[in-house]
Every structure is written in structure tokens, then in C-alpha cells.
């Protein structure tokens, strides 16, 4: 199945402790149905110091379920994503405006 949300998409969180926050998708795990969003679902991880990195309390973005994310259209409103064919290519489009997301 084609991915409705991809790396680099601007999304808003619909549910959970970070409801209403916006961010950009850093990575997607389609098998688990989760994505890592910049600045969302941040937990503090305590790490030991190593030769390359400083130790301490480091904030890390953890994966969030794809069902709790919605794509932001050009107006900045949450929208669902649909698919349609333009010519011989399958493209994603925003359901609220009908605009093609990735041309």
C-alpha cells in the first residue's frame, strides 16, 4: 500500500500528550505504523559519556502512531490524504483543498 504520510511532510498531532503540536516527519516505519516527528513525543534519555559524545540527559523524539497524525495542507489545516492518477502517475492530494501534494 502506498504511504499517505512520508518523510519531510508537515503534520499535526491529533491525539496524545502532544495534541495540537506541529512538526516535520523525520522517519517513517510503515511495518510498525509509526513515525518520528521533530519535537513531538520527546522523552529524556540518560546516556553515559563516550569518546565521541557528551553524556547526560538527552531529549529524544520517540515514534508516534500514524493514526494520531494528520497532514497539514497549504492553509495550515489538518487534512486527510487521498490518491488519484494524473496521466500515468499516482499522486497524493489533500482532501480538503484537492491540491496535489507531491507533483
Protein backbone atom coordinates (compact mmCIF):
# COMPACT_ATOMS: atom_id res chain seq x y z
CA UNK A 1 0.00 0.00 0.00
CA UNK A 2 1.23 3.49 -0.80
CA UNK A 3 2.26 5.71 2.09
CA UNK A 4 -0.13 8.54 2.91
CA UNK A 5 2.47 10.22 5.13
CA UNK A 6 6.11 10.39 4.08
CA UNK A 7 9.41 11.73 5.38
CA UNK A 8 9.50 15.52 5.19
CA UNK A 9 5.71 16.01 5.43
CA UNK A 10 4.42 18.74 7.76
CA UNK A 11 1.95 17.14 10.19
CA UNK A 12 -0.14 17.97 13.26
CA UNK A 13 -0.76 15.64 16.21
CA UNK A 14 -4.44 14.71 16.69
CA UNK A 15 -4.26 12.75 19.96
CA UNK A 16 -2.00 12.12 22.93
CA UNK A 17 0.06 14.28 25.26
CA UNK A 18 1.34 16.43 22.37
CA UNK A 19 -2.10 17.08 20.82
CA UNK A 20 -2.06 20.20 18.63
CA UNK A 21 1.71 20.29 18.12
CA UNK A 22 3.09 20.59 14.61
CA UNK A 23 6.27 19.15 13.21
CA UNK A 24 8.06 17.55 10.29
CA UNK A 25 8.33 13.80 9.86
CA UNK A 26 11.94 12.67 10.30
CA UNK A 27 11.39 8.97 9.56
CA UNK A 28 8.55 6.50 8.97
CA UNK A 29 8.30 2.83 9.90
CA UNK A 30 5.42 1.51 7.75
CA UNK A 31 5.63 -2.03 9.15
CA UNK A 32 5.01 -0.79 12.72
CA UNK A 33 2.71 2.04 11.55
CA UNK A 34 4.74 4.66 13.39
CA UNK A 35 6.66 7.83 12.56
CA UNK A 36 9.23 10.00 14.34
CA UNK A 37 8.18 13.67 14.28
CA UNK A 38 10.55 16.51 15.14
CA UNK A 39 9.73 17.98 18.58
CA UNK A 40 6.82 15.61 19.28
CA UNK A 41 6.68 12.75 21.81
CA UNK A 42 10.01 13.77 23.31
CA UNK A 43 11.43 11.71 26.17
CA UNK A 44 14.62 12.29 28.14
CA UNK A 45 17.19 9.55 27.79
CA UNK A 46 20.08 9.29 30.24
CA UNK A 47 23.25 8.38 28.40
CA UNK A 48 26.78 7.61 29.52
CA UNK A 49 29.60 9.74 28.23
CA UNK A 50 31.65 8.23 25.43
CA UNK A 51 34.70 9.34 23.48
CA UNK A 52 32.53 10.88 20.76
CA UNK A 53 29.54 12.24 22.65
CA UNK A 54 28.85 14.10 25.87
CA UNK A 55 26.77 12.18 28.41
CA UNK A 56 23.80 13.44 30.39
CA UNK A 57 20.08 13.86 29.91
CA UNK A 58 19.44 13.98 26.16
CA UNK A 59 15.92 14.69 24.78
CA UNK A 60 15.00 12.14 22.10
CA UNK A 61 11.95 12.09 19.82
CA UNK A 62 10.19 8.71 20.07
CA UNK A 63 7.88 7.16 17.44
CA UNK A 64 4.20 8.14 17.40
CA UNK A 65 1.40 6.17 15.74
CA UNK A 66 0.47 7.27 12.20
CA UNK A 67 -3.23 7.26 13.13
CA UNK A 68 -2.55 10.15 15.53
CA UNK A 69 -1.07 12.35 12.79
CA UNK A 70 -2.76 14.46 10.12
CA UNK A 71 -1.17 16.13 7.09
CA UNK A 72 -1.16 19.95 7.05
CA UNK A 73 -2.37 21.46 3.78
CA UNK A 74 -1.13 24.76 2.33
CA UNK A 75 -3.65 26.68 4.51
CA UNK A 76 -2.22 25.09 7.66
CA UNK A 77 -5.33 22.99 8.33
CA UNK A 78 -5.29 19.24 9.06
CA UNK A 79 -6.48 17.16 6.15
CA UNK A 80 -6.76 13.56 5.05
CA UNK A 81 -4.68 12.31 2.15
CA UNK A 82 -6.10 10.63 -0.92
CA UNK A 83 -4.68 9.18 -4.11
CA UNK A 84 -5.53 9.89 -7.73
CA UNK A 85 -3.88 9.30 -11.07
CA UNK A 86 -2.64 12.20 -13.15
CA UNK A 87 -1.70 10.92 -16.55
CA UNK A 88 0.10 7.68 -15.78
CA UNK A 89 1.34 8.71 -12.33
CA UNK A 90 -0.27 8.03 -8.94
CA UNK A 91 -0.14 11.18 -6.79
CA UNK A 92 -1.24 12.16 -3.29
CA UNK A 93 -3.72 15.01 -2.83
CA UNK A 94 -5.22 16.89 0.13
CA UNK A 95 -8.90 16.03 0.59
CA UNK A 96 -9.85 19.50 1.91
CA UNK A 97 -8.42 21.58 -0.94
CA UNK A 98 -7.92 18.98 -3.65
CA UNK A 99 -4.36 20.19 -4.22
CA UNK A 100 -1.71 17.69 -5.33
CA UNK A 101 0.88 17.20 -2.56
CA UNK A 102 3.81 15.76 -4.50
CA UNK A 103 3.90 16.78 -8.13
